[in-house]
PDB file of C-alpha atoms in Angstrom:
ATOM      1  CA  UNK F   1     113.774  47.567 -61.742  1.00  0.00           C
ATOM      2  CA  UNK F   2     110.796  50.388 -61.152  1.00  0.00           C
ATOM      3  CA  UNK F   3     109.170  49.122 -64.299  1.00  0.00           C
ATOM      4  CA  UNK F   4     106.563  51.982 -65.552  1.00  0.00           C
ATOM      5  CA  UNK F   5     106.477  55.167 -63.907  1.00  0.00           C
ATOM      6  CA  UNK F   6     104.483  58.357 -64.923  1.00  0.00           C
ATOM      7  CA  UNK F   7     105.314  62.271 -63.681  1.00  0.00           C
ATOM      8  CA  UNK F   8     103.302  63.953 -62.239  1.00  0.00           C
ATOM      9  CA  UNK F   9     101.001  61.871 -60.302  1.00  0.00           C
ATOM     10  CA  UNK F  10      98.643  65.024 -60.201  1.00  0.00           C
ATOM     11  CA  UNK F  11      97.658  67.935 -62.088  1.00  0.00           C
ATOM     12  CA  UNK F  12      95.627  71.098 -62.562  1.00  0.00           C
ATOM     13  CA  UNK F  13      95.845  72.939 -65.777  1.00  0.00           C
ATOM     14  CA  UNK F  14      93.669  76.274 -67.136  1.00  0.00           C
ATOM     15  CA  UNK F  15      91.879  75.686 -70.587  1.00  0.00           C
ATOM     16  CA  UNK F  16      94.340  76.484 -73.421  1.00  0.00           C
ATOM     17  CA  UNK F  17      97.653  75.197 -71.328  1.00  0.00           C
ATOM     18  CA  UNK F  18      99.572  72.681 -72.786  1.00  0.00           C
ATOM     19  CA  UNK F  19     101.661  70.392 -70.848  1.00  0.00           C
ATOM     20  CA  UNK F  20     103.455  66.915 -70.716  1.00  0.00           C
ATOM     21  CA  UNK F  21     103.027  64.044 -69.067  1.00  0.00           C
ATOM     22  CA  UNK F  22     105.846  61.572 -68.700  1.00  0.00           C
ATOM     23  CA  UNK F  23     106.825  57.853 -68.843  1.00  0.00           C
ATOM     24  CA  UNK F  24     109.424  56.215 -68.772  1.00  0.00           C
ATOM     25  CA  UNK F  25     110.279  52.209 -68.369  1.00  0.00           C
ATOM     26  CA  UNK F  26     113.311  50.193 -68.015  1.00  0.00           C
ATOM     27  CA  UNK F  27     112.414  46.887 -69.356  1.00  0.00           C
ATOM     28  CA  UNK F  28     113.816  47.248 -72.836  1.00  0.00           C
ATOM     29  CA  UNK F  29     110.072  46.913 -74.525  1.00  0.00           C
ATOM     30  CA  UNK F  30     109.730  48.195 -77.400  1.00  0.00           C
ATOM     31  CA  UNK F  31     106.092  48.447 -77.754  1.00  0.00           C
ATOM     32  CA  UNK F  32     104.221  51.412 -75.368  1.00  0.00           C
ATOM     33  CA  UNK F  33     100.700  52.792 -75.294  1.00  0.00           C
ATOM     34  CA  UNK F  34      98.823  55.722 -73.597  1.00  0.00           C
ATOM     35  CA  UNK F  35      95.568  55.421 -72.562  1.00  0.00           C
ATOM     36  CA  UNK F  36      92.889  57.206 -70.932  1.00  0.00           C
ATOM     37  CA  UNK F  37      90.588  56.482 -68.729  1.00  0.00           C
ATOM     38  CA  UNK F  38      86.911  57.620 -67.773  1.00  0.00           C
ATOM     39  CA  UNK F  39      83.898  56.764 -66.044  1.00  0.00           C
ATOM     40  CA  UNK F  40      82.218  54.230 -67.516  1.00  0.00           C
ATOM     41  CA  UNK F  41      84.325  54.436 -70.331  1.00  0.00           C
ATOM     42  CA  UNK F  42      86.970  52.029 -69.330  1.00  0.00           C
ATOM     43  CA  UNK F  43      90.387  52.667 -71.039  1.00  0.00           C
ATOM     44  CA  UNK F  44      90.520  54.294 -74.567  1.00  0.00           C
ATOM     45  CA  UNK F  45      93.931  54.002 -76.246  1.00  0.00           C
ATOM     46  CA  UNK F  46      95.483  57.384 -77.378  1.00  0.00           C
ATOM     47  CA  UNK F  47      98.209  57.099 -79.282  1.00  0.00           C
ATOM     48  CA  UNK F  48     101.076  53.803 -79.671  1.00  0.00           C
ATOM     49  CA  UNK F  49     104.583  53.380 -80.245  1.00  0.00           C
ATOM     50  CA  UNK F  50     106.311  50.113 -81.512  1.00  0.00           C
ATOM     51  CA  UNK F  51     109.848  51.178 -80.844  1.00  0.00           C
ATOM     52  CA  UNK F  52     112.079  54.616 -80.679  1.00  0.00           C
ATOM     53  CA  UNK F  53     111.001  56.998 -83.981  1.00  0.00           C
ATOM     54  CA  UNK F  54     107.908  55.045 -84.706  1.00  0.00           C
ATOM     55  CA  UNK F  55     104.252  55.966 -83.649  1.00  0.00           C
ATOM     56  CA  UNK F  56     100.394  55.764 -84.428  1.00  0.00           C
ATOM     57  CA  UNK F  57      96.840  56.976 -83.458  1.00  0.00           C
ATOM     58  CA  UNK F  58      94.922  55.371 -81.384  1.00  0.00           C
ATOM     59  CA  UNK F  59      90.978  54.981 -80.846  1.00  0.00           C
ATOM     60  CA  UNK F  60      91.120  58.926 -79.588  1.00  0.00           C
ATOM     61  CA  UNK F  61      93.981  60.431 -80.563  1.00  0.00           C
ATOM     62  CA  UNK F  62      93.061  64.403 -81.285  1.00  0.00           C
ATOM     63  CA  UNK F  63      94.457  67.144 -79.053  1.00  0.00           C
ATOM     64  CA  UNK F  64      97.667  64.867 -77.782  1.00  0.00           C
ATOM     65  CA  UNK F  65     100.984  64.536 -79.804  1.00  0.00           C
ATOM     66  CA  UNK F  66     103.772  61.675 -78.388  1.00  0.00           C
ATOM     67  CA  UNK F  67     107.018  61.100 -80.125  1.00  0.00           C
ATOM     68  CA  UNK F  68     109.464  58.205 -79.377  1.00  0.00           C
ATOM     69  CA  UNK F  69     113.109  59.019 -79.384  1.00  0.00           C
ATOM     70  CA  UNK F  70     114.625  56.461 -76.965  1.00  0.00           C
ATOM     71  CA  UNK F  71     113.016  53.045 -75.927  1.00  0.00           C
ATOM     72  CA  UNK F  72     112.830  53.951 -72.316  1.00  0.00           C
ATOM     73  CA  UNK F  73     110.503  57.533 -72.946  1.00  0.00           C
ATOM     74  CA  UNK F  74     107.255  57.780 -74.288  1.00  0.00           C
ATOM     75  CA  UNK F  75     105.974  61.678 -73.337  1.00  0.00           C
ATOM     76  CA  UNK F  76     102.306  62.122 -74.435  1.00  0.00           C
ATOM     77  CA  UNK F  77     101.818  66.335 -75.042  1.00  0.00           C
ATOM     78  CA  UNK F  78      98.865  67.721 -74.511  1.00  0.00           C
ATOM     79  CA  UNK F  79      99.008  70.750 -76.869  1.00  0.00           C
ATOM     80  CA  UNK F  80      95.765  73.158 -75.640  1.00  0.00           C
ATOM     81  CA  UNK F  81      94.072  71.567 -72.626  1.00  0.00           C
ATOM     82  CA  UNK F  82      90.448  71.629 -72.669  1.00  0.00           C
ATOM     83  CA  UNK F  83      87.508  70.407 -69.841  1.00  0.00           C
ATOM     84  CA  UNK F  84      86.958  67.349 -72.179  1.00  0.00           C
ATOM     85  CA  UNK F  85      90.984  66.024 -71.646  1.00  0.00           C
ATOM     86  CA  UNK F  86      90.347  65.844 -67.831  1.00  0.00           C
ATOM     87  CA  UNK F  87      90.791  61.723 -67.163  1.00  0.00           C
ATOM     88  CA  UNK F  88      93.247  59.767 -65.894  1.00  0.00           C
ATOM     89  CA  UNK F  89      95.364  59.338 -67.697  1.00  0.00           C
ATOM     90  CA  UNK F  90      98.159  55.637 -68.167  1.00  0.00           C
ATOM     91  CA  UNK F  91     101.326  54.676 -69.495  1.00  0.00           C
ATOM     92  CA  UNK F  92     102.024  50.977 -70.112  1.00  0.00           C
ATOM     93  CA  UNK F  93     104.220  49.323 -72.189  1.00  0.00           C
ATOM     94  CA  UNK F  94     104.269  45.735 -73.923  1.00  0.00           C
ATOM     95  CA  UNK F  95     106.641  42.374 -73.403  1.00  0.00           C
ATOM     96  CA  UNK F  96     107.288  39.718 -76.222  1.00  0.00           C
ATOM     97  CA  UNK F  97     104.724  37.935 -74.771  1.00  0.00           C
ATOM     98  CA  UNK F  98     101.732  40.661 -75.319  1.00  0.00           C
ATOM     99  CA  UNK F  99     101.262  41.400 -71.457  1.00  0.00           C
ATOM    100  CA  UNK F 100     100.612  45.461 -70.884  1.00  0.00           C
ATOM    101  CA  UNK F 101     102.691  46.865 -67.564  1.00  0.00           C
ATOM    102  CA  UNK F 102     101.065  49.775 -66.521  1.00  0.00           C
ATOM    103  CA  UNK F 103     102.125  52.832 -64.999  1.00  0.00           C
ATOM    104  CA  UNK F 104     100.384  54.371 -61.555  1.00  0.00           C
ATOM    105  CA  UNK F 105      98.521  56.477 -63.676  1.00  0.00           C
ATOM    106  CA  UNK F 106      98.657  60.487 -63.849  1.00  0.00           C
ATOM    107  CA  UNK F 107      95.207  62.733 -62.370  1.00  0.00           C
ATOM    108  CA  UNK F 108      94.876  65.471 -64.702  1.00  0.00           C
ATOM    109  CA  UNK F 109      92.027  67.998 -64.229  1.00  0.00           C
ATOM    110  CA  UNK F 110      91.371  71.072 -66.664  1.00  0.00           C
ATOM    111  CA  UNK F 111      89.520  74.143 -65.718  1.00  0.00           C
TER     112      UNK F 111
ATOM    113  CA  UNK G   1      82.932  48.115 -85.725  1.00  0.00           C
ATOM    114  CA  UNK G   2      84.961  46.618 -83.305  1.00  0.00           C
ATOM    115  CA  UNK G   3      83.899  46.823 -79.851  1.00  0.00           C
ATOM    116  CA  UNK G   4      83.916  44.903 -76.556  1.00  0.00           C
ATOM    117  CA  UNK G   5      81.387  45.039 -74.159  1.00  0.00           C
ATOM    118  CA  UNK G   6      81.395  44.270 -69.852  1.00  0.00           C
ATOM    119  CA  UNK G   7      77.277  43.681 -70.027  1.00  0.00           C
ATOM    120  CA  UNK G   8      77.202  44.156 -66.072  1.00  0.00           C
ATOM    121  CA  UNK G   9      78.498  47.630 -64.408  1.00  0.00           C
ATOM    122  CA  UNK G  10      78.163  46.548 -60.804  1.00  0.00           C
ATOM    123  CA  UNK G  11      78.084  42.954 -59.596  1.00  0.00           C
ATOM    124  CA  UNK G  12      77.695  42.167 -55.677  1.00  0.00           C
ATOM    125  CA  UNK G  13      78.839  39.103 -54.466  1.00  0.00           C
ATOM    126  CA  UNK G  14      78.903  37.580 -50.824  1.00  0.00           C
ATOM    127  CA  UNK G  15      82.013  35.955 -49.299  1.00  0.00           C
ATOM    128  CA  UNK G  16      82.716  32.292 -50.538  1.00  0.00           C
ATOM    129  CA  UNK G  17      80.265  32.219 -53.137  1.00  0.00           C
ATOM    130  CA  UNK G  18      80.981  31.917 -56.794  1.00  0.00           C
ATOM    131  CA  UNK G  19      81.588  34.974 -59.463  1.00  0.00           C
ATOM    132  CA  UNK G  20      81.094  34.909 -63.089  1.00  0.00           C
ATOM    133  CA  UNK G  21      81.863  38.439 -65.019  1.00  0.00           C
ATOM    134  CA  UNK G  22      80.887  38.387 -68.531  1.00  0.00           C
ATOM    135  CA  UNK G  23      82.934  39.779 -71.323  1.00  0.00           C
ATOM    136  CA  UNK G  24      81.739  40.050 -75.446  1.00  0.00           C
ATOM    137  CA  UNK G  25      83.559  41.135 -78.196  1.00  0.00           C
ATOM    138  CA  UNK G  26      83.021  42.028 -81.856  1.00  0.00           C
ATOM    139  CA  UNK G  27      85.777  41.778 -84.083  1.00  0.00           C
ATOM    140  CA  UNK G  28      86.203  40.333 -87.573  1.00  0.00           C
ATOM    141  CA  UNK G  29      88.705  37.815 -86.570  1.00  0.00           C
ATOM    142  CA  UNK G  30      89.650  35.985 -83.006  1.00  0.00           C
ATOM    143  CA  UNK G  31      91.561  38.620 -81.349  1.00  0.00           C
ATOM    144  CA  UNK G  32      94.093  38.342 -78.510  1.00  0.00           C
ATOM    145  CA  UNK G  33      91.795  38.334 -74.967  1.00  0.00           C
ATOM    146  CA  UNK G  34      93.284  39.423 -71.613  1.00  0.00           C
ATOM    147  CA  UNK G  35      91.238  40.468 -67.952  1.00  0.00           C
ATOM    148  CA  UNK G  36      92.971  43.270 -65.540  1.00  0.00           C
ATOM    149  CA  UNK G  37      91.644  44.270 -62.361  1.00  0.00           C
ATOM    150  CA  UNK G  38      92.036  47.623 -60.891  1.00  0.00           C
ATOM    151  CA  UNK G  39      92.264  48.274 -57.375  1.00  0.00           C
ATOM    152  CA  UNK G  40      91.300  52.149 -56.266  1.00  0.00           C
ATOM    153  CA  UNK G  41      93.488  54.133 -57.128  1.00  0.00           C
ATOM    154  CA  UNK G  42      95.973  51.643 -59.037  1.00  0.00           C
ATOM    155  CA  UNK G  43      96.780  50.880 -62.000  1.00  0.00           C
ATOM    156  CA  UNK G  44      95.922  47.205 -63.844  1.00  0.00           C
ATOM    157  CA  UNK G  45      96.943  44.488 -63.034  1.00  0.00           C
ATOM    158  CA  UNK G  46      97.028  41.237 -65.392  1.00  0.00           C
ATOM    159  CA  UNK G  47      94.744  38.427 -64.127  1.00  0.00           C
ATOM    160  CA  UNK G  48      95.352  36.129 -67.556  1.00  0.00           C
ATOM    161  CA  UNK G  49      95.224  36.586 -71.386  1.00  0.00           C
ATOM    162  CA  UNK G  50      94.272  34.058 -74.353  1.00  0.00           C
ATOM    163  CA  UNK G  51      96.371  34.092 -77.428  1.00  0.00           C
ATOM    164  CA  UNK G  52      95.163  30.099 -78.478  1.00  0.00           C
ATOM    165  CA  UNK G  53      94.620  27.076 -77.828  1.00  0.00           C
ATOM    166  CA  UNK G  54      93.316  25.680 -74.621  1.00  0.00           C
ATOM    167  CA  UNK G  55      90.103  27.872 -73.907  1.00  0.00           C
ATOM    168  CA  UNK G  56      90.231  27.554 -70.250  1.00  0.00           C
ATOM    169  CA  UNK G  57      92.897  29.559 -69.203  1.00  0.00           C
ATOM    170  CA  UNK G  58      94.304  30.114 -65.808  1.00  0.00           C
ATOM    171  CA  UNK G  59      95.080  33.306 -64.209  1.00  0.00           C
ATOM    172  CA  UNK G  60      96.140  34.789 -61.080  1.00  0.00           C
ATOM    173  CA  UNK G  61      94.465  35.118 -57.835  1.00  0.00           C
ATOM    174  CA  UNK G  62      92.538  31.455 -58.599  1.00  0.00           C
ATOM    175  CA  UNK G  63      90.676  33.198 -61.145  1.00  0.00           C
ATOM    176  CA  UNK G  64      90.042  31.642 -64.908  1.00  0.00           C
ATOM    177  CA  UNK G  65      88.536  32.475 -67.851  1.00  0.00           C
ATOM    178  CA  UNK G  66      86.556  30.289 -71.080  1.00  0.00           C
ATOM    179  CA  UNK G  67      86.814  31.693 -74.402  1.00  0.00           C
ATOM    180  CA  UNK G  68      83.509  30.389 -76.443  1.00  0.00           C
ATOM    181  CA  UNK G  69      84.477  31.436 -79.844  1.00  0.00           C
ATOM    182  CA  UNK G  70      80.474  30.557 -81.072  1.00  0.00           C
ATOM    183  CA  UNK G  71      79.445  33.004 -78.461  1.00  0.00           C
ATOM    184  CA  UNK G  72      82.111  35.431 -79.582  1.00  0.00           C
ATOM    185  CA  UNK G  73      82.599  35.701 -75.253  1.00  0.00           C
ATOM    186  CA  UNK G  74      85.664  35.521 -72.533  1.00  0.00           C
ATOM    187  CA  UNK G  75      84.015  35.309 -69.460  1.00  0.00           C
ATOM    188  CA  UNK G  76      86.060  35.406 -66.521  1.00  0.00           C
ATOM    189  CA  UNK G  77      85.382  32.960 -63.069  1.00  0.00           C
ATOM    190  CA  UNK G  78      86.113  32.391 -59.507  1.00  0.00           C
ATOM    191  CA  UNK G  79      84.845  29.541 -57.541  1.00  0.00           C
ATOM    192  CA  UNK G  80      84.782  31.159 -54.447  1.00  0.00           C
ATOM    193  CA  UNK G  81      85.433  35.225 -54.032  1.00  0.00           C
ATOM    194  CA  UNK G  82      87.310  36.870 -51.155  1.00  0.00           C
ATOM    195  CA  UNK G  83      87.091  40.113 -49.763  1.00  0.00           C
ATOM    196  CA  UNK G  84      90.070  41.104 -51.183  1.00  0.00           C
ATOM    197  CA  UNK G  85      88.487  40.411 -54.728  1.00  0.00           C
ATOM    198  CA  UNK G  86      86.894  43.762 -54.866  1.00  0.00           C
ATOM    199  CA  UNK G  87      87.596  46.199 -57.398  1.00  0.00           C
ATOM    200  CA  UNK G  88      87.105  46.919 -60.568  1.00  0.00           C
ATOM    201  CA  UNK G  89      87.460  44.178 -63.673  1.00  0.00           C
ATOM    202  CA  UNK G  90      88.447  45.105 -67.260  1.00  0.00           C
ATOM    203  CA  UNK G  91      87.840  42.802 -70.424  1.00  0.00           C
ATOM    204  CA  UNK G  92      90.352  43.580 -73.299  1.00  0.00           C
ATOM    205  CA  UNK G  93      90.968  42.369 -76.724  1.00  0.00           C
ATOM    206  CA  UNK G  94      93.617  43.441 -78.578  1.00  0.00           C
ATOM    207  CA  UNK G  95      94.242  41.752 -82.737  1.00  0.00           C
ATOM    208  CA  UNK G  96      97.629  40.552 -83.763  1.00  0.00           C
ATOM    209  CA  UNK G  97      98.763  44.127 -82.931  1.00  0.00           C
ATOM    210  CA  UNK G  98      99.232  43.849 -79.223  1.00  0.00           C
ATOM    211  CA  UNK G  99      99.423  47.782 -79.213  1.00  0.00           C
ATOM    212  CA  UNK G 100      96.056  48.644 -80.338  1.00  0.00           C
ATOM    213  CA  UNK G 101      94.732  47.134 -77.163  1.00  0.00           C
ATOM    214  CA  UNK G 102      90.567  48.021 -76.574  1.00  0.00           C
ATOM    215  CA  UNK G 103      88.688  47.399 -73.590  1.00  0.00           C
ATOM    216  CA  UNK G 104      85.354  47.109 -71.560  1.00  0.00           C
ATOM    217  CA  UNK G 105      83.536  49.818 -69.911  1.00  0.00           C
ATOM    218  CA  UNK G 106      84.710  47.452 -66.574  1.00  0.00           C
ATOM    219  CA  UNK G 107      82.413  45.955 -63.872  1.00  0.00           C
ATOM    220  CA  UNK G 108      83.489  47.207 -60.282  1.00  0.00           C
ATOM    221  CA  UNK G 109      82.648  43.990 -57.679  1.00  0.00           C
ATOM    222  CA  UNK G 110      81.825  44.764 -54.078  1.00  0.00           C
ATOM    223  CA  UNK G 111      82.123  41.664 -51.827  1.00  0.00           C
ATOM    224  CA  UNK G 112      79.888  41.339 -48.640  1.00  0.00           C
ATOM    225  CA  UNK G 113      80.749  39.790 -45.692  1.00  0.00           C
TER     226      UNK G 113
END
């Protein structure tokens, strides 16, 4: 049982890239999240998924897309990286019971 | 709006004594309440969470927490911190929706010897 794990751990991207950033889980929950995190800032969710084919925004949604084909994989996209998406960035998902497992998290710096 | 707010950014406690991190939320109902901690470099970890009932709750670690609906607050205690009790603490509220989860700015805890 790995429980939440993200790809890559790090990574560099040049303004205007886009990229993905992966998680998967294998505890059968339906609900996952993304968040991001900043200084000072604590965690801000991005975007939410409360089982395969169904998604919403989050508090700070705008310049990632995620889709939700299989329970297991939630990929959050970043479309056109800019200087402002640079944050760490974590994957959790959600038991019956409301308690978030989160992922080791994913360094992403844009230059 | 809804928001929740960590009032202290740093808190420095010594070995042995006691630790209170406060926690306040605005929301137009009583939402779900949960504390993580973060170690560098990790990711969060659940210390306890408050869906109803008893307002004391217990947590991991010997930690607990006292929801004061009047006082709209969740504040989270230790009676007596250990080094190892450093890092960073995260207030969260989340409504019915467990997916729309918001938290604190966090308060990172240094311990001294």
């Amino acid at each position: 049982n790995a429980g939440v794990t993200q790809t890559p751990k790090f990574q560099v991207l040049k303004t205007g890239q886009s990229m993905t950033l992966q998680c998967a889980q294998d505890m059968n929950h339906e609900y996952m999240s993304w968040y991001r995190q900043d200084p000072g800032m604590g965690l801000r969710l991005i975007h939410y998924s409360v089982g395969a084919g169904i998604t919403d925004q989050g508090e700070v949604p705008n310049g990632y897309n995620v889709s939700r084909s299989t329970t297991e994989d939630f990929p959050l996209r970043l479309l056109s990286a800019a200087p402002s998406q640079t944050s760490v960035y974590f994957c959790a998902s959600i038991d019956v019971g409301g308690e978030q497992y989160f992922g080791p998290g994913t360094r992403l710096t844009v230059t | 709006a809804q928001s929740v707010t960590q009032p202290d950014i740093h808190i420095t406690v010594s070995e042995g004594a006691s630790l209170e991190l406060r926690c306040n939320y605005s929301y137009g109902a009583t939402p779900y309440l949960f504390w993580y901690v973060q170690s560098p470099g990790q990711g969060l970890q659940l210390l306890l969470k408050y869906f109803s009932g008893d307002t004391l709750v217990q947590g991991i670690k010997g930690f607990e927490a006292e929801f004061k609906r009047s006082q709209s607050s969740f504040n989270l205690r230790k009676p007596s911190v250990h080094w190892s009790d450093a890092a960073e603490y995260f207030c969260a509220v989340a409504l019915y929706n467990n997916n729309d989860m918001r938290f604190g700015a966090g308060t990172r805890l240094t311990v001294k010897p």
